[in-house]
């Protein structure tokens, strides 16, 4: 079952912006349910999204550091 981390309606109510838990942003036509856009997060994590006028604004973060794991006995 797909889970959503963020859902927002456009100001005119014709589009729905969804951020899926698997890292995809999906914009749907509200009357048909048809996907207008799909954007894969890739190395980025979408933390939220909203409409500003006709544009989509997205909060995102990207891991750019190193991760070291050590077992100390």
CSV table of N, CA and C in Angstrom, one decimal:
chain,number,residue,atom,x,y,z
A,1,UNK,N,0.8,-1.2,0.0
A,1,UNK,CA,0.0,0.0,0.0
A,1,UNK,C,0.9,1.2,0.0
A,2,UNK,N,0.6,2.2,-0.9
A,2,UNK,CA,1.4,3.4,-1.1
A,2,UNK,C,1.0,4.4,0.1
A,3,UNK,N,2.0,5.0,0.6
A,3,UNK,CA,1.8,6.0,1.7
A,3,UNK,C,2.3,7.4,1.1
A,4,UNK,N,1.6,8.4,1.6
A,4,UNK,CA,1.9,9.8,1.2
A,4,UNK,C,2.4,10.6,2.3
A,5,UNK,N,3.5,11.3,2.1
A,5,UNK,CA,4.0,12.2,3.2
A,5,UNK,C,3.5,13.6,3.1
A,6,UNK,N,3.0,14.0,2.0
A,6,UNK,CA,2.5,15.4,1.8
A,6,UNK,C,1.4,15.4,0.7
A,7,UNK,N,0.3,16.2,1.0
A,7,UNK,CA,-0.7,16.3,0.0
A,7,UNK,C,-1.1,17.8,0.0
A,8,UNK,N,-1.3,18.4,-1.2
A,8,UNK,CA,-1.7,19.8,-1.2
A,8,UNK,C,-2.6,20.1,-2.5
A,9,UNK,N,-3.6,20.9,-2.4
A,9,UNK,CA,-4.5,21.2,-3.5
A,9,UNK,C,-4.0,22.6,-4.1
A,10,UNK,N,-4.1,22.7,-5.4
A,10,UNK,CA,-3.9,24.0,-6.1
A,10,UNK,C,-4.9,24.9,-5.6
A,11,UNK,N,-4.7,26.2,-5.7
A,11,UNK,CA,-5.6,27.2,-5.3
A,11,UNK,C,-7.0,27.2,-6.0
A,12,UNK,N,-6.9,26.8,-7.3
A,12,UNK,CA,-8.2,26.7,-8.1
A,12,UNK,C,-8.9,25.3,-7.9
A,13,UNK,N,-8.2,24.4,-7.2
A,13,UNK,CA,-8.8,23.1,-6.9
A,13,UNK,C,-8.8,22.1,-8.1
A,14,UNK,N,-8.0,22.4,-9.1
A,14,UNK,CA,-8.0,21.5,-10.3
A,14,UNK,C,-6.9,20.5,-10.2
A,15,UNK,N,-5.9,20.7,-9.4
A,15,UNK,CA,-4.7,19.8,-9.3
A,15,UNK,C,-4.4,19.5,-7.9
A,16,UNK,N,-3.8,18.3,-7.7
A,16,UNK,CA,-3.5,17.8,-6.4
A,16,UNK,C,-2.0,17.4,-6.4
A,17,UNK,N,-1.2,17.9,-5.5
A,17,UNK,CA,0.2,17.6,-5.4
A,17,UNK,C,0.4,16.6,-4.3
A,18,UNK,N,1.0,15.4,-4.6
A,18,UNK,CA,1.3,14.4,-3.6
A,18,UNK,C,2.8,14.1,-3.6
A,19,UNK,N,3.3,13.9,-2.4
A,19,UNK,CA,4.7,13.4,-2.3
A,19,UNK,C,4.6,12.0,-1.6
A,20,UNK,N,5.0,11.0,-2.4
A,20,UNK,CA,4.9,9.6,-2.0
A,20,UNK,C,6.1,9.3,-1.1
A,21,UNK,N,5.8,8.3,-0.2
A,21,UNK,CA,6.9,7.9,0.7
A,21,UNK,C,8.1,7.2,0.1
A,22,UNK,N,7.9,6.8,-1.2
A,22,UNK,CA,9.0,6.2,-1.9
A,22,UNK,C,9.9,7.2,-2.7
A,23,UNK,N,9.6,8.5,-2.4
A,23,UNK,CA,10.5,9.5,-3.0
A,23,UNK,C,10.0,10.2,-4.3
A,24,UNK,N,8.8,9.9,-4.7
A,24,UNK,CA,8.3,10.5,-5.9
A,24,UNK,C,7.3,11.7,-5.6
A,25,UNK,N,7.4,12.7,-6.4
A,25,UNK,CA,6.4,13.8,-6.4
A,25,UNK,C,5.4,13.5,-7.6
A,26,UNK,N,4.1,13.5,-7.3
A,26,UNK,CA,3.1,13.3,-8.3
A,26,UNK,C,2.1,14.4,-8.3
A,27,UNK,N,1.8,15.0,-9.5
A,27,UNK,CA,0.8,16.0,-9.6
A,27,UNK,C,-0.3,15.4,-10.4
A,28,UNK,N,-1.6,15.4,-9.8
A,28,UNK,CA,-2.7,14.8,-10.5
A,28,UNK,C,-3.7,15.8,-10.9
A,29,UNK,N,-4.4,15.5,-12.0
A,29,UNK,CA,-5.6,16.3,-12.4
A,29,UNK,C,-6.7,15.9,-11.5
A,30,UNK,N,-7.3,16.8,-10.7
A,30,UNK,CA,-8.3,16.4,-9.7
A,30,UNK,C,-9.6,15.9,-10.3
A,31,UNK,N,-9.9,16.3,-11.5
A,31,UNK,CA,-11.2,15.8,-12.1
A,31,UNK,C,-11.1,14.4,-12.7
A,32,UNK,N,-9.9,14.0,-13.2
A,32,UNK,CA,-9.7,12.8,-13.9
A,32,UNK,C,-8.9,11.8,-13.1
A,33,UNK,N,-8.0,12.3,-12.2
A,33,UNK,CA,-7.1,11.4,-11.5
A,33,UNK,C,-5.8,11.1,-12.3
A,34,UNK,N,-5.7,11.6,-13.5
A,34,UNK,CA,-4.6,11.4,-14.4
A,34,UNK,C,-3.4,12.1,-13.9
A,35,UNK,N,-2.2,11.5,-13.9
A,35,UNK,CA,-1.0,12.1,-13.5
A,35,UNK,C,-0.5,13.1,-14.5
A,36,UNK,N,-0.3,14.3,-14.1
A,36,UNK,CA,0.2,15.4,-15.0
A,36,UNK,C,1.7,15.4,-15.0
A,37,UNK,N,2.3,15.1,-13.8
A,37,UNK,CA,3.8,15.1,-13.6
A,37,UNK,C,4.1,14.0,-12.6
A,38,UNK,N,5.3,13.4,-12.9
A,38,UNK,CA,5.9,12.5,-11.9
A,38,UNK,C,7.4,12.9,-11.9
A,39,UNK,N,7.9,13.1,-10.7
A,39,UNK,CA,9.3,13.5,-10.5
A,39,UNK,C,9.9,12.6,-9.5
A,40,UNK,N,11.0,11.9,-9.9
A,40,UNK,CA,11.7,11.0,-8.9
A,40,UNK,C,12.7,11.8,-8.1
A,41,UNK,N,12.7,11.5,-6.8
A,41,UNK,CA,13.6,12.3,-6.0
A,41,UNK,C,15.1,11.9,-6.2
A,42,UNK,N,15.3,10.7,-6.5
A,42,UNK,CA,16.7,10.2,-6.7
A,42,UNK,C,17.5,10.3,-5.4
A,43,UNK,N,18.6,11.0,-5.4
A,43,UNK,CA,19.4,11.2,-4.2
A,43,UNK,C,18.8,12.2,-3.3
A,44,UNK,N,17.8,12.9,-3.7
A,44,UNK,CA,17.1,13.9,-2.9
A,44,UNK,C,15.9,13.4,-2.2
A,45,UNK,N,15.6,14.0,-1.1
A,45,UNK,CA,14.4,13.6,-0.3
A,45,UNK,C,13.4,14.8,-0.3
A,46,UNK,N,12.2,14.6,-0.9
A,46,UNK,CA,11.2,15.7,-0.8
A,46,UNK,C,10.6,15.7,0.5
A,47,UNK,N,10.7,16.8,1.2
A,47,UNK,CA,10.2,16.9,2.6
A,47,UNK,C,8.8,17.6,2.6
A,48,UNK,N,8.4,18.2,1.5
A,48,UNK,CA,7.0,18.8,1.4
A,48,UNK,C,6.9,19.5,0.1
A,49,UNK,N,5.7,19.9,-0.2
A,49,UNK,CA,5.4,20.7,-1.4
A,49,UNK,C,4.1,21.4,-1.3
A,50,UNK,N,4.1,22.5,-2.0
A,50,UNK,CA,2.8,23.3,-2.1
A,50,UNK,C,2.8,24.1,-3.4
A,51,UNK,N,1.6,24.7,-3.6
A,51,UNK,CA,1.4,25.5,-4.8
A,51,UNK,C,1.6,27.0,-4.4
A,52,UNK,N,2.3,27.7,-5.2
A,52,UNK,CA,2.4,29.2,-5.0
A,52,UNK,C,2.0,29.7,-6.4
A,53,UNK,N,0.8,30.3,-6.4
A,53,UNK,CA,0.2,30.7,-7.7
A,53,UNK,C,0.0,29.4,-8.6
A,54,UNK,N,0.6,29.4,-9.7
A,54,UNK,CA,0.6,28.2,-10.6
A,54,UNK,C,1.8,27.4,-10.5
A,55,UNK,N,2.8,27.7,-9.7
A,55,UNK,CA,4.0,27.0,-9.6
A,55,UNK,C,4.0,26.1,-8.4
A,56,UNK,N,4.8,25.0,-8.5
A,56,UNK,CA,5.0,24.1,-7.4
A,56,UNK,C,6.3,24.5,-6.6
A,57,UNK,N,6.2,24.6,-5.3
A,57,UNK,CA,7.4,24.9,-4.5
A,57,UNK,C,7.6,23.6,-3.7
A,58,UNK,N,8.9,23.1,-3.7
A,58,UNK,CA,9.2,21.8,-3.1
A,58,UNK,C,10.3,22.1,-2.0
A,59,UNK,N,10.1,21.5,-0.9
A,59,UNK,CA,11.2,21.4,0.1
A,59,UNK,C,11.9,20.1,-0.1
A,60,UNK,N,13.3,20.1,-0.2
A,60,UNK,CA,14.0,18.9,-0.4
A,60,UNK,C,15.4,19.0,0.3
A,61,UNK,N,15.9,17.8,0.5
A,61,UNK,CA,17.2,17.7,1.1
A,61,UNK,C,18.0,16.7,0.3
A,62,UNK,N,19.3,16.8,0.4
A,62,UNK,CA,20.2,15.9,-0.4
A,62,UNK,C,21.4,15.5,0.6
A,63,UNK,N,21.6,14.2,0.6
A,63,UNK,CA,22.8,13.7,1.3
A,63,UNK,C,24.0,13.8,0.5
A,64,UNK,N,25.0,14.6,1.0
A,64,UNK,CA,26.2,14.8,0.3
A,64,UNK,C,27.5,14.4,1.0
A,65,UNK,N,27.3,13.9,2.2
A,65,UNK,CA,28.5,13.5,3.1
A,65,UNK,C,28.9,12.1,3.0
A,66,UNK,N,29.8,11.7,3.9
A,66,UNK,CA,30.2,10.4,4.0
A,66,UNK,C,29.6,9.8,5.2
A,67,UNK,N,29.5,8.5,5.2
A,67,UNK,CA,28.9,7.7,6.3
A,67,UNK,C,29.9,6.7,6.6
A,68,UNK,N,30.4,6.7,7.9
A,68,UNK,CA,31.4,5.7,8.3
A,68,UNK,C,30.8,4.9,9.4
A,69,UNK,N,31.0,3.6,9.3
A,69,UNK,CA,30.5,2.7,10.3
A,69,UNK,C,31.7,1.8,10.8
A,70,UNK,N,31.8,1.7,12.1
A,70,UNK,CA,32.9,0.9,12.6
A,70,UNK,C,32.4,0.0,13.8
A,71,UNK,N,32.9,-1.2,13.8
A,71,UNK,CA,32.6,-2.0,14.9
A,71,UNK,C,33.8,-2.0,15.9
A,72,UNK,N,33.6,-1.5,17.0
A,72,UNK,CA,34.7,-1.4,18.0
A,72,UNK,C,34.5,-2.5,19.1
A,73,UNK,N,35.5,-3.3,19.3
A,73,UNK,CA,35.4,-4.4,20.3
A,73,UNK,C,36.4,-4.2,21.4
